[in-house]
Phi, psi and omega in degrees: 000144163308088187327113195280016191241343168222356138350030222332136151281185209295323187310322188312278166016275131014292187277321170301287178330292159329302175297311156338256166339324180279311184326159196272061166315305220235359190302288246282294157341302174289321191314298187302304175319297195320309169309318213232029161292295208289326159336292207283331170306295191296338190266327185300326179277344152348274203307319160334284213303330201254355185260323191283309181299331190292355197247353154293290155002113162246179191208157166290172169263200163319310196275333189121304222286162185291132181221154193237139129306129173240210219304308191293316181297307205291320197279359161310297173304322158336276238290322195247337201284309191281358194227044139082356207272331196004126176276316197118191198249105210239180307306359192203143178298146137331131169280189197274338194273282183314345183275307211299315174323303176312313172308332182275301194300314190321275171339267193335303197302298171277023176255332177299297185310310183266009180284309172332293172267011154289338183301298175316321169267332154322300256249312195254032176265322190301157201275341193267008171271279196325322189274329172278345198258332164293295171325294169321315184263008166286330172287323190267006180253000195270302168318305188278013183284156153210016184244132175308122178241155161275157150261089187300063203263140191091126163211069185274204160310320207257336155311337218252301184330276140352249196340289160313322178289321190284322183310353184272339178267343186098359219254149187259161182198161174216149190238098194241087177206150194289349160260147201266351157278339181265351178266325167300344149310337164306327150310314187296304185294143204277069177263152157348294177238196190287114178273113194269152185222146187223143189261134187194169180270115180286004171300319191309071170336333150348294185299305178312297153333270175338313195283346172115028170311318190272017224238140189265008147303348195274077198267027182151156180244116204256152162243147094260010181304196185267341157237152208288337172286298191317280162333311172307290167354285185298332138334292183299317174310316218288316181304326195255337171264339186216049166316330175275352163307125155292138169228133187241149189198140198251139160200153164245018184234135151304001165262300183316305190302330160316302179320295179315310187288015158267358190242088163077213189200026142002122160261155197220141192214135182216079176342317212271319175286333186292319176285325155314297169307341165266339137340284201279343191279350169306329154334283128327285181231078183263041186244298163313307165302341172285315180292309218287309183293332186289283212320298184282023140315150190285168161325159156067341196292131185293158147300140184299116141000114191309154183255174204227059165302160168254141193240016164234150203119166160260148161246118177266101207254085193271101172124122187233041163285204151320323165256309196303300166271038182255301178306332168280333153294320221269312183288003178276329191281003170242048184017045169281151154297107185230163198230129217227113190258104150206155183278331162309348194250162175281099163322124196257140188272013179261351190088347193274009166204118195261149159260087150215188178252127197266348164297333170311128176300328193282338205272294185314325177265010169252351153332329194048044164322294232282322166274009171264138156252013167235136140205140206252106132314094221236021187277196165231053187248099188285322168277012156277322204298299191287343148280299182347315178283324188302319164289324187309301166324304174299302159324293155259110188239029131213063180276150168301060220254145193237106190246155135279139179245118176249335165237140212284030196236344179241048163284308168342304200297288180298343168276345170286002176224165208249098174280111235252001149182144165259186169221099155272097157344310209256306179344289205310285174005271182313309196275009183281327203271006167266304192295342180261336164289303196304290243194071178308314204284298179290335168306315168286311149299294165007283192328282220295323166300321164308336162280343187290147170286210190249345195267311215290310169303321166276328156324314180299330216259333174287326161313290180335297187277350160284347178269316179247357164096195177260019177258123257263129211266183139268168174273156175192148158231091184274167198261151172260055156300131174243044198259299174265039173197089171310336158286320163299317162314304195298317195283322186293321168254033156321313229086346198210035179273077166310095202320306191315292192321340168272000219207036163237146232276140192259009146265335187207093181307356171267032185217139185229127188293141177289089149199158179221129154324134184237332190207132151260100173261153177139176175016071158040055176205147158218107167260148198257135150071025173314107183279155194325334177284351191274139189269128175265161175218155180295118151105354169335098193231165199249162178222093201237130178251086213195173198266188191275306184296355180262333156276010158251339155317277185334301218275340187295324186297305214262324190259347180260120177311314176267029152255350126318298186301325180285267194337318176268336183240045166027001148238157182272111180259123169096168136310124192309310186323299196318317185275319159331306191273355162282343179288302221255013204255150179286000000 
């Protein structure tokens, strides 16, 4: 039976179908009749008129005698006469009466013809043919998907952002966003395959629908556009028509994200509490905050530095906008001190909250810069945020400084002064709805290491780097299956498939392959960091952090039997080479 819990309902169903049915197949086809009926009129009476005179008209034959063309004769001569082509004058030279006719049809013939194709080119300057003709191949390429895709809606910055990590990834995407120059850009971008973009409202469900919501190709759902209703829009949709989806969705208001979270269980990113929280676990748990930062890192990336927070102090917080007071919260509940600069807020007599502009040089220097160790450039100006840093810096130099970037075009700017973090809202954005869409498995680490203490975290990161070095290892997941390796089946439902026996090296099994576990999920368990001792089962699946020659062992280990049979029972069945040359081969 059909789980009713992940099911469309009958109401889905319905509204799918109907949007079907409804989809523009066929708008661009009616478009084109509708244009080019008074067109396709005048040249069919053209053509009437001038087939009725020729065959009234009478003329000699050869011979002298009077000849009538007749019906088939005459719409012949019609057919090449009127579309420029001319033969002459067939089957009998023409009288003087049939010439002068002709001559008026020619005319006639060309006054159609170009009413005609003027109609054809008015048809295809026009916005609603160009948009239905759009629509059509946006529907049909979509239709034609046969690979698991997302669904984007928005493709602003933090969109465009996304879309380059998965394309990077091999994940296939369809693109839904309301301006029609950012879906013309999809042509432009150098991706991998083909992106279909379609310009639509993400409120309409329709749209959402055409793109391939109901479609069992779909495997999540991203909202990032700039509004926050929209986003809501999409959240709703996706919950009541695709429930079994993962969905990600950007907001910065704290009602909306309630509103959303009745729908399902949505992650909702709110750029300004997500940097407060990486913020403060730096703070805090600054091992933890590091393994998070190495692990979603690109390849190759060195370890980050111990970060060198100040966890005692004022903090001088200039802009009490959307991230100053998210930031200023998340540092009240760590009992930090803070001191809050905005010309919107009311001055307080205690000092803790100044009403001025902090760009003022006198406002800045009354500040006590020299006794503060944070100060966070929170406006949303990137050139006030950046004098900002610069007096500070210049003041105190050594404060903790904390900046906003609000537009990606002045990253060059921010990158030249020495900040000791930033916040670009569409990066993080984008790369939180990449680790949950992308890259599920590190998502799930991710979570669960933020509850992990701090010792738990500097221990994983010396394993990690006694295995792999300080350069960010790769990633990987293999499934744990037996389905095409009957030996591996057989072992898997023992009872006695040691994680450790597997992860042993297949030239010398009293050697364990340079990668280390980080997460087992399946069979209704998730363990973070699973030790050698943990029992595997058919369907498993792992999550390994480790170099390219320890992941071409493993998969030889998973695909050969008899380098299964050595790692686990230490004998070599058979010839050796084959599996040698699957270890050791580039």
């Amino acid at each position: 039976m059909t789980d009713p819990g992940n099911a469309p309902s009958a109401a889905a169903t319905a509204a799918a179908a109907l949007a079907r049915d409804s989809a523009p197949s066929s708008t661009a086809i009616f478009l084109v009749l509708r244009r080019m009926r008074a067109p396709l009129l005048v040249l069919i009476c053209t053509f009437a008129i001038g087939v009725f005179g020729l065959t009234l008209i009478p003329g000699n034959d050869m011979d002298g005698r009077p000849w009538r063309m007749d019906v088939f004769d005459a719409f012949y001569f019609m057919s090449y006469t009127a579309s420029t082509i001319g033969y002459g004058e067939i089957p009998q030279p023409f009288s003087t009466g049939q010439r002068m006719w002709v001559t008026i049809v020619i005319y006639m013939s060309v006054i159609a013809w170009a009413y005609a194709i003027g109609t054809v080119l008015a048809l295809l300057q026009d916005k609603g043919f160009r948009t239905a003709v759009s629509s059509q191949r946006f529907s049909r390429s979509v239709r034609l998907l046969q690979e698991p895709f997302l669904l984007l809606v928005g493709y602003g910055q933090a969109g465009e952002t996304l879309a380059r990590a998965l394309d990077d990834r091999d994940r296939r995407m369809v693109v839904v966003d309301h301006n029609q120059d950012r879906i013309d850009s999809l042509d432009l971008a150098s991706f991998h395959s083909d992106v279909p973009g379609s310009v639509g409202d993400a409120r309409n469900p329709d749209e959402l629908l055409r793109a391939g919501l109901d479609q069992p190709h779909c495997s999540g759902v991203v909202a990032l556009t700039d509004d926050d209703e929209a986003n809501l829009a999409v959240v709703m949709a996706a919950s009541l028509i695709r429930p079994d989806l993962p969905v990600v969705a950007r907001t910065v208001e704290p009602q909306i994200a309630a509103r959303m979270n009745e729908f399902g269980s949505p992650l909702v990113v709110d750029p300004f509490n997500l940097f407060g929280d990486e913020l403060m676990l730096a703070v805090t748990e600054p091992d933890t905050a590091r393994l998070i930062n190495w692990l979603t890192a690109s390849p190759g990336d060195p370890l980050p530095a111990p970060p060198e927070l100040p966890r005692k102090g004022r903090w001088i917080v200039c802009g009490y906008g959307r991230f100053g007071s998210r930031l200023v919260e998340d540092l009240h509940q760590h009992g930090v001190e803070t001191t809050i600069v905005d010309p919107r807020a009311t001055s307080t007599a205690d000092g803790r909250v100044i009403g001025a502009d902090a760009a003022d040089p006198d406002v800045l220097r009354s500040l006590g810069l020299a006794g503060a160790v944070g100060f966070a450039a929170a406006t949303d100006n990137d050139t006030t945020n950046l004098s900002l840093i610069v007096a500070a810096r210049r003041t105190n130099p050594d404060l903790f400084l904390v900046a906003r970037q609000n537009l990606p075009v002045n990253a060059p700017l921010f990158a030249e002064l020495p900040i000791d973090s930033l916040l670009v809202p569409t990066t993080l954005i984008a790369h939180e709805a990449l680790a949950r869409i992308g890259d599920p498995m590190l998502w799930r680490f991710v979570q669960g290491a933020r509850a992990k203490p701090d010792a738990w975290s500097r221990e994983l990161l010396q394993r990690l780097t006694a295995a792999c070095g300080t350069g960010r290892p790769d990633l990987w997941e293999p499934t744990v299956v037996g389905a095409d390796n009957r030996a591996l089946d057989t072992w898997l439902t023992s009872g006695s498939a040691r994680l450790g026996d597997l992860l042993r090296d297949p030239e010398d099994r009293e050697r364990t392959i340079d990668c280390v576990p980080l997460l087992l999920h399946g069979s209704g368990r998730t363990v973070l960091a699973p030790e050698d001792d943990t029992i595997l089962v058919r369907g498993d699946h792992l999550l390994l952090a480790g170099t390219a020659s320890a992941r071409r062992a493993l998969d030889a280990t998973l695909s050969v039997p008899t380098v299964l049979e050595y790692v686990v029972n230490g004998r070599r069945v058979g010839n050796s080479w084959v599996w040698r040359t699957l270890v050791n081969r580039d």
